PDB file of C-alpha atoms in Angstrom:
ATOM      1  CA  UNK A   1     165.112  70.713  22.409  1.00 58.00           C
ATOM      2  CA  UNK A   2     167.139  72.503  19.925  1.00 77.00           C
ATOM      3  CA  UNK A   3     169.793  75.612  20.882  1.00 81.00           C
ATOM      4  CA  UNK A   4     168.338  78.978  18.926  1.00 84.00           C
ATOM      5  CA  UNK A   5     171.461  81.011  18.208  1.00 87.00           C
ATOM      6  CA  UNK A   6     168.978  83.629  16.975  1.00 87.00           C
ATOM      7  CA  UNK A   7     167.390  83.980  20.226  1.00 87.00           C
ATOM      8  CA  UNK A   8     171.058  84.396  21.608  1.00 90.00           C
ATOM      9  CA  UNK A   9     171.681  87.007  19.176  1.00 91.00           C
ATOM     10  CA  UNK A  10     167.900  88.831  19.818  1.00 92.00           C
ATOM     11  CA  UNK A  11     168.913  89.008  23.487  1.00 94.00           C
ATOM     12  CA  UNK A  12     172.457  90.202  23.464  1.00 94.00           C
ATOM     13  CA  UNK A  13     171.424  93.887  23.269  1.00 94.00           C
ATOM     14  CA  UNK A  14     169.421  93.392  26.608  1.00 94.00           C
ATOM     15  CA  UNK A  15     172.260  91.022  28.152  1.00 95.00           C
ATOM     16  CA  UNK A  16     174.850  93.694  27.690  1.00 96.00           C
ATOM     17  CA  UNK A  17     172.376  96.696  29.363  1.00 95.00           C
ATOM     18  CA  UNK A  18     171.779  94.324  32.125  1.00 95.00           C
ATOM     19  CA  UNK A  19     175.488  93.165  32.740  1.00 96.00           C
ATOM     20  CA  UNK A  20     176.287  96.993  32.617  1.00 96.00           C
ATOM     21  CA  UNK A  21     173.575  97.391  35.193  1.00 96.00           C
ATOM     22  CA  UNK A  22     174.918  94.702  37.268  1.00 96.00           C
ATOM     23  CA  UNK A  23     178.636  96.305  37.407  1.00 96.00           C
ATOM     24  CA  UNK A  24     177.499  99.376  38.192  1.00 96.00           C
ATOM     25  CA  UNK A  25     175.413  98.038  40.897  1.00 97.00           C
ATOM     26  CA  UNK A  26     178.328  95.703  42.040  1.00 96.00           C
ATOM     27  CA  UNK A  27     180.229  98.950  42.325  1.00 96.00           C
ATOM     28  CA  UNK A  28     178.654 101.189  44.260  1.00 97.00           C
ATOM     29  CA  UNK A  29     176.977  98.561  46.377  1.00 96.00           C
ATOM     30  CA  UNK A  30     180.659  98.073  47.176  1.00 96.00           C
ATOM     31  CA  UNK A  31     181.956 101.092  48.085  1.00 97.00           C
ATOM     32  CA  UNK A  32     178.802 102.079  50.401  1.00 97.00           C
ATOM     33  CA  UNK A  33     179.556  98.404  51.852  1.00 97.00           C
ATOM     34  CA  UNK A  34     183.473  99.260  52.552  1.00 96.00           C
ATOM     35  CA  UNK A  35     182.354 103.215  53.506  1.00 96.00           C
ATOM     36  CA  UNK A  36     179.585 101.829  56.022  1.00 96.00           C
ATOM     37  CA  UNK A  37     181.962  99.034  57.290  1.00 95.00           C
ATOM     38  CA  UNK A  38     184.307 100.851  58.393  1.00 94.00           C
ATOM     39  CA  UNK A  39     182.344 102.992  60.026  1.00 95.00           C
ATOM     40  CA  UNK A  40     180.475 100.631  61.922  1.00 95.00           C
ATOM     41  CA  UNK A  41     183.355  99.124  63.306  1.00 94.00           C
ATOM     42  CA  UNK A  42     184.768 102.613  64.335  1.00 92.00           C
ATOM     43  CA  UNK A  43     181.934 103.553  66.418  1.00 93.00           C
ATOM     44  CA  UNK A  44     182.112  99.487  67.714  1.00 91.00           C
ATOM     45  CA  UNK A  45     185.769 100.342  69.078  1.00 88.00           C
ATOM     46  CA  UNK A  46     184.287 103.919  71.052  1.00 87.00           C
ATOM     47  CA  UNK A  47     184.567 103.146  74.763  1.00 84.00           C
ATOM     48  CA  UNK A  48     181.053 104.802  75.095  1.00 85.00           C
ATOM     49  CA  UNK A  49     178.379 102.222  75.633  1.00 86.00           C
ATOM     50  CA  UNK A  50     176.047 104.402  74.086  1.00 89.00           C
ATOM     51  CA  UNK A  51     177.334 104.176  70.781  1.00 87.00           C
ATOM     52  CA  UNK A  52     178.904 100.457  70.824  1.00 89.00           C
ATOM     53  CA  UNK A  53     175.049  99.114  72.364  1.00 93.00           C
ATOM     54  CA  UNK A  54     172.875 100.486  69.462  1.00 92.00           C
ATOM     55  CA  UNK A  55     175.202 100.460  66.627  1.00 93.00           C
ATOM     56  CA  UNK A  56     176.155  96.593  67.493  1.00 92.00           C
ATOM     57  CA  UNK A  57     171.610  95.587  68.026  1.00 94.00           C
ATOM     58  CA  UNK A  58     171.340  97.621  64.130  1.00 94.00           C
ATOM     59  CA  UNK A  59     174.520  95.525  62.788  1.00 95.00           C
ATOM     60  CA  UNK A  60     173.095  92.013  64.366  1.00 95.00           C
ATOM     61  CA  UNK A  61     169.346  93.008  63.432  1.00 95.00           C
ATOM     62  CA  UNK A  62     170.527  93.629  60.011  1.00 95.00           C
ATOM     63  CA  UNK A  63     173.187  90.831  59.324  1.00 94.00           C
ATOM     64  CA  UNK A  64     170.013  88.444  60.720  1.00 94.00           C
ATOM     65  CA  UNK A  65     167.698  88.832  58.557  1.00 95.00           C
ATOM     66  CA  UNK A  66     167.471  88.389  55.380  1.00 96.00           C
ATOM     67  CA  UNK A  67     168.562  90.749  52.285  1.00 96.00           C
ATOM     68  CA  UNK A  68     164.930  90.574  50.097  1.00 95.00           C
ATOM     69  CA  UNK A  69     163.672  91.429  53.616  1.00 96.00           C
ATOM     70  CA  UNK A  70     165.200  94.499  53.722  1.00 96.00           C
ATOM     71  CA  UNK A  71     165.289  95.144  49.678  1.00 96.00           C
ATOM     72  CA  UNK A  72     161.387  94.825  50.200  1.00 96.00           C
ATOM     73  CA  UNK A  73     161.021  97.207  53.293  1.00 95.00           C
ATOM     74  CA  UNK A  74     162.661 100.086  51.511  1.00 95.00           C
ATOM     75  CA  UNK A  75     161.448  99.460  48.566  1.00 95.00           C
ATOM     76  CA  UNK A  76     157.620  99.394  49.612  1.00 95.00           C
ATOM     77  CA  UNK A  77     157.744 100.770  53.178  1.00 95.00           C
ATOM     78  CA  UNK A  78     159.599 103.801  52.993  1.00 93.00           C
ATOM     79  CA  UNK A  79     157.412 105.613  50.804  1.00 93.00           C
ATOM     80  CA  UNK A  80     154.551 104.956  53.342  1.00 92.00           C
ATOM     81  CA  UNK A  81     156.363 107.145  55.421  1.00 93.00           C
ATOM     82  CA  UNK A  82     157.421 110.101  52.938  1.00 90.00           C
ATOM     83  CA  UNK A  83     161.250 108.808  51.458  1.00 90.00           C
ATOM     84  CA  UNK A  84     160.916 107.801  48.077  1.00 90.00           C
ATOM     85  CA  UNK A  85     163.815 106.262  46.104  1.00 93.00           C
ATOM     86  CA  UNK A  86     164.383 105.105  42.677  1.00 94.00           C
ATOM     87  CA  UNK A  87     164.358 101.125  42.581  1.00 95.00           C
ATOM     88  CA  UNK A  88     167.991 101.516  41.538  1.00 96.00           C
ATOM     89  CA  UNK A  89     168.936 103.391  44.347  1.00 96.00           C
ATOM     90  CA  UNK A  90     166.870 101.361  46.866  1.00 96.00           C
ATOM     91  CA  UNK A  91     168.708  97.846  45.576  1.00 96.00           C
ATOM     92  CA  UNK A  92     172.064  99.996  45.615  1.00 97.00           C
ATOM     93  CA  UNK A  93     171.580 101.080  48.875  1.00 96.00           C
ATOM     94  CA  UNK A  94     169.952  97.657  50.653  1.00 97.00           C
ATOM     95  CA  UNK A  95     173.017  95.573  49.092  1.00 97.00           C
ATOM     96  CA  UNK A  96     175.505  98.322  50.350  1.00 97.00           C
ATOM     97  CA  UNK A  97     173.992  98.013  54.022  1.00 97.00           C
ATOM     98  CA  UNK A  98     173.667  94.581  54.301  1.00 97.00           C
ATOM     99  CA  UNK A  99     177.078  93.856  53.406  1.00 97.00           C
ATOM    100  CA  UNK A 100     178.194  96.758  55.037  1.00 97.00           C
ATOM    101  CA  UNK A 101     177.490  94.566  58.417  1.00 96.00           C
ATOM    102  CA  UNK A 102     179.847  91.722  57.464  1.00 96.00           C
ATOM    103  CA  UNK A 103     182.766  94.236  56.407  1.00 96.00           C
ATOM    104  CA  UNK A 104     182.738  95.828  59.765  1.00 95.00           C
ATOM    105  CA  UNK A 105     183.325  92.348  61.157  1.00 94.00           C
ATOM    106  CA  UNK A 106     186.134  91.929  58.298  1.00 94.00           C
ATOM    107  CA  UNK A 107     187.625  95.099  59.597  1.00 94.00           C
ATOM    108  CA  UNK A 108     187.498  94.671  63.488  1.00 92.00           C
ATOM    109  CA  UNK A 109     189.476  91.629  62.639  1.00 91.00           C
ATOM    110  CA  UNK A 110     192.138  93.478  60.487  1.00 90.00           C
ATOM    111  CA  UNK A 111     191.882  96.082  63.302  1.00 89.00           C
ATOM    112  CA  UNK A 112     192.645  93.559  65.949  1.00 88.00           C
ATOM    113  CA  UNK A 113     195.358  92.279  64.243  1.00 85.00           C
ATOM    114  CA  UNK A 114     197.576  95.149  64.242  1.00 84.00           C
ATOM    115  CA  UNK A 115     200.449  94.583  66.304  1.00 84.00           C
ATOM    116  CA  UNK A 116     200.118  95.765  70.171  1.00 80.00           C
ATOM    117  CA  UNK A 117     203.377  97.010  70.051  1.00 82.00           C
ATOM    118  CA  UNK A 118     202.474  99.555  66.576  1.00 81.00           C
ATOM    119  CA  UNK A 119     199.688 101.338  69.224  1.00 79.00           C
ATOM    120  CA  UNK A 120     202.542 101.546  72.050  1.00 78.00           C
ATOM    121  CA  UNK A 121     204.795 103.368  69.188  1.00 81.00           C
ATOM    122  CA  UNK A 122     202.110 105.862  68.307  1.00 78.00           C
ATOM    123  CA  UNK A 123     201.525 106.805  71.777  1.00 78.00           C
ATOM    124  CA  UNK A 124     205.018 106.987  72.741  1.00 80.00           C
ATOM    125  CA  UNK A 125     205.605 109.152  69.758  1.00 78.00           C
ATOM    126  CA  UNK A 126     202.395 111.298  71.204  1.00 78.00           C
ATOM    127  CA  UNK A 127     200.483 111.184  67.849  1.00 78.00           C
ATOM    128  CA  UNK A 128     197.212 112.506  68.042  1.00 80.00           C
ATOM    129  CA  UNK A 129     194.246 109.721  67.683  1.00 79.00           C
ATOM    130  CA  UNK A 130     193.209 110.762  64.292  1.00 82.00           C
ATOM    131  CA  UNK A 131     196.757 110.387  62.720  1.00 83.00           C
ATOM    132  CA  UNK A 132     197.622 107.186  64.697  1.00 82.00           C
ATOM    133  CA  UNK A 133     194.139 105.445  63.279  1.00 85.00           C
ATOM    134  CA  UNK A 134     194.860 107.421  59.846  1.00 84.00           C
ATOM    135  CA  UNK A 135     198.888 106.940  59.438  1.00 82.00           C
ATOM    136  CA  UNK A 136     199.833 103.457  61.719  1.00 84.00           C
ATOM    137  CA  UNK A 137     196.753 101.627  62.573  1.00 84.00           C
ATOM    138  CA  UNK A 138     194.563 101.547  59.415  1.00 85.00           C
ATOM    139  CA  UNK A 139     196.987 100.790  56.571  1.00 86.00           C
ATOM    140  CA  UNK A 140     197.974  97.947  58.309  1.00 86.00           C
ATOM    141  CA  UNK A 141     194.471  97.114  59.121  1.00 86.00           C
ATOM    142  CA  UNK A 142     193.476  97.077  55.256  1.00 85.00           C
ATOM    143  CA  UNK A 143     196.133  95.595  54.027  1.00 84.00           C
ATOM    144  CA  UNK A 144     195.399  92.503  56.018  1.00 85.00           C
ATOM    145  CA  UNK A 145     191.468  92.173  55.095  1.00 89.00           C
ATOM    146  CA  UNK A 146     191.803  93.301  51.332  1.00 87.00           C
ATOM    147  CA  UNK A 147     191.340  89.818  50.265  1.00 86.00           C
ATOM    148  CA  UNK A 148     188.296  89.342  52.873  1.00 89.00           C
ATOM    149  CA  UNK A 149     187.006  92.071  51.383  1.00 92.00           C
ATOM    150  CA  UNK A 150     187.117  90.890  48.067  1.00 91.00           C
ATOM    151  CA  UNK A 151     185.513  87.802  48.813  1.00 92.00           C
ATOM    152  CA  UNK A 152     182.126  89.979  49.959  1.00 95.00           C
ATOM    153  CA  UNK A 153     182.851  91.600  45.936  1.00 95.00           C
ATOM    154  CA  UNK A 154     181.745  88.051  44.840  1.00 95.00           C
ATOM    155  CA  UNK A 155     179.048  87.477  47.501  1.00 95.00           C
ATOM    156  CA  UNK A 156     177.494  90.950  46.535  1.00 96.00           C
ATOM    157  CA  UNK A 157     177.372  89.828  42.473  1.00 96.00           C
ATOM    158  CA  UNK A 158     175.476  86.779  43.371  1.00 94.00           C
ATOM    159  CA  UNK A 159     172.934  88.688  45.389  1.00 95.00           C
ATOM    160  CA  UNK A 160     172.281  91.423  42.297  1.00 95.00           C
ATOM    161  CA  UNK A 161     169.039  89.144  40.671  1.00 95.00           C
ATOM    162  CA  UNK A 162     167.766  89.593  44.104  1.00 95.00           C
ATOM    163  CA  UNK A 163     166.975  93.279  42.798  1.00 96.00           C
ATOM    164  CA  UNK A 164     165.022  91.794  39.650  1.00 94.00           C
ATOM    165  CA  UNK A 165     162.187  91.362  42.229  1.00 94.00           C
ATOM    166  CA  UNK A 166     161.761  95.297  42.767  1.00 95.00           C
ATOM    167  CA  UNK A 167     161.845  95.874  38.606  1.00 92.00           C
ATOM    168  CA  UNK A 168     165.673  96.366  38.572  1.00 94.00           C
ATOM    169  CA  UNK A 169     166.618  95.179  34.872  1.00 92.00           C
ATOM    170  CA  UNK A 170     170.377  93.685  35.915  1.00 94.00           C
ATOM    171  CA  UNK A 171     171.615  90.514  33.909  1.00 94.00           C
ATOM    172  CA  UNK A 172     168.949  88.254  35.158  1.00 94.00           C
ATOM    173  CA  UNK A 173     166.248  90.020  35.036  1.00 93.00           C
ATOM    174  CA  UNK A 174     166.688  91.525  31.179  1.00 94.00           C
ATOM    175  CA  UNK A 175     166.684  86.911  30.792  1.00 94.00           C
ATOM    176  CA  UNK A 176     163.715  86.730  32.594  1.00 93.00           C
ATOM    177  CA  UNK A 177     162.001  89.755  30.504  1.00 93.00           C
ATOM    178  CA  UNK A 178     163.253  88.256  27.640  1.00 94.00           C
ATOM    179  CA  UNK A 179     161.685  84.618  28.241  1.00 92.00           C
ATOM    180  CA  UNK A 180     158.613  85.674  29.121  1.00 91.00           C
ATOM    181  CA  UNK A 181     158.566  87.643  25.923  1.00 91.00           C
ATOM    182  CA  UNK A 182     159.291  85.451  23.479  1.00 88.00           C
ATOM    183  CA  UNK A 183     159.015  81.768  25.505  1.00 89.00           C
ATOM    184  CA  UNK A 184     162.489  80.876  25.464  1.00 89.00           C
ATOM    185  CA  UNK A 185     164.134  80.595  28.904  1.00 91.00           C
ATOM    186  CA  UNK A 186     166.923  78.015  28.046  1.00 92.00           C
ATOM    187  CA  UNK A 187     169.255  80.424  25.544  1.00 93.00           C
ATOM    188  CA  UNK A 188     169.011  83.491  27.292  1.00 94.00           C
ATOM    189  CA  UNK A 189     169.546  81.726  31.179  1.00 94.00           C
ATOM    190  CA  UNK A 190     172.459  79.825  30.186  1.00 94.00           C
ATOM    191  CA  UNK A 191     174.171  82.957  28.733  1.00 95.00           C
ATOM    192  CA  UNK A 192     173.465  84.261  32.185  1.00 95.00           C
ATOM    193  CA  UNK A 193     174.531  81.622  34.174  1.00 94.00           C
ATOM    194  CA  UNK A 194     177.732  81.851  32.100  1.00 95.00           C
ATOM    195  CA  UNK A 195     178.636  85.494  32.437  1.00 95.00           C
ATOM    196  CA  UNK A 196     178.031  85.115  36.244  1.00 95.00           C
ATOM    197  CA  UNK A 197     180.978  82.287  35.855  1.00 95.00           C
ATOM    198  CA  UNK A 198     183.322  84.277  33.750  1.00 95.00           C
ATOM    199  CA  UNK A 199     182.703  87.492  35.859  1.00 94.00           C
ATOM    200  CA  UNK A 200     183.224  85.304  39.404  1.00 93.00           C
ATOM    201  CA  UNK A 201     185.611  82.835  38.814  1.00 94.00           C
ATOM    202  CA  UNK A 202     188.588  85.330  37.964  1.00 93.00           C
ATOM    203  CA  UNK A 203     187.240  87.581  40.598  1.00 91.00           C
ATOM    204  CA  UNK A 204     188.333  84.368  43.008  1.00 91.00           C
ATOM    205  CA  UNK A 205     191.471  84.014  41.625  1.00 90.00           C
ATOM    206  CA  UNK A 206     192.585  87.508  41.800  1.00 89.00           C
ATOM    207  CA  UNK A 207     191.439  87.460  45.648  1.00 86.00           C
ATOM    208  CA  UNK A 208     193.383  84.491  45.914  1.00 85.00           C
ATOM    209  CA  UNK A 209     196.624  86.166  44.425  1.00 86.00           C
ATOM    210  CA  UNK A 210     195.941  89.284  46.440  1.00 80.00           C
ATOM    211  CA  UNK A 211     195.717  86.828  49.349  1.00 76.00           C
ATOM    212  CA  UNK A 212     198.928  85.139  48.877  1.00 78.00           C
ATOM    213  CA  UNK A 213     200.775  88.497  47.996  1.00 77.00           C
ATOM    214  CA  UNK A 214     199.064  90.835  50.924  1.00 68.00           C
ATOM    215  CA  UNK A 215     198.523  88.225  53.538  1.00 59.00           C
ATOM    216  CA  UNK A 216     201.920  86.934  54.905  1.00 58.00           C
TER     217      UNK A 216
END
């Protein structure tokens, strides 16, 4: 087996659309995952049982099963039922929502590390609830689960090829398209495998710094 620059240089035009693809779904995957989190474990802290009951049964149902489960159900069983979505916008959205389970646990922790005494202040300073969670209690919260969060960042850029399988074109599957093409897998996998490395190893590193500098 010999290594085919050409074939390198043939696929770079499809690596780069797919590695922009892949960002962008990293991105907004992200911020529905930290938006959703947060909300979850909001409602998880209501003293209503009514809220805490269903929204923790749709947070365990989703956490426990797996992602290409739910990829695949709104992908193919939605429209069945009248909502139709873009395959971009159904991968977006399932990564967001899966992960969006695991943040809220990230945050309840961040949450439940805030001092005892920092709620006592609040209340003693009789500062309404939406300024004490907004001004005291969430800054703190956030600081302490940045790097946590981060962490889930990395997880969710693994998971992208998992959206290959409803016709998203990210990194892997432009490679895959590619290969099947023109029957050469090795070039165009290994210049996968290696932008996954040089995307998520410095990704760890920075969530290691932000560890050791937020996280004291």
């Amino acid at each position: 087996m010999t290594w085919d620059w050409g074939a390198v240089a043939d696929f770079m035009p499809r690596f780069w659309d797919g590695l922009l693809l892949t960002l962008q779904i990293l991105a907004l995957g992200s911020l529905i995952s930290f938006a959703l989190g947060l909300v979850w474990a909001l409602l998880m802290r209501t003293p209503s049982r009514w809220v805490c009951w269903p929204v923790g049964a749709v947070t365990e149902f989703i956490r426990n099963t797996p992602l290409l489960v739910q990829l695949f159900f709104l992908f193919y069983v939605l429209p069945e039922w009248g909502f139709t979505f873009s395959a971009l916008t159904t991968g977006v959205f399932a990564i967001g929502l899966h992960y969006s389970t695991y943040t809220m646990q990230v945050y309840r922790a961040g949450i439940e590390a805030v001092p005892a005494g920092q709620w006592e202040a609040a209340t003693a300073l009789n500062l309404p609830v939406t300024r004490t969670w907004r001004v005291v209690i969430l800054p703190q919260a956030i600081r302490r689960v940045v790097p946590a969060l981060g962490n889930y960042v990395i997880a969710m850029l693994k998971d992208t090829p998992i959206l290959m399988t409803i016709t998203v074109m990210e990194m892997l599957g432009a490679a895959r398209l590619f290969a099947q093409e023109n029957f050469q897998f090795t070039e165009p996998l290994t210049v996968i495998g290696v932008a996954f490395i040089l995307i998520a190893y410095p990704a760890s590193l920075l969530v290691r710094a932000l560890e050791r500098r937020l996280v004291r």
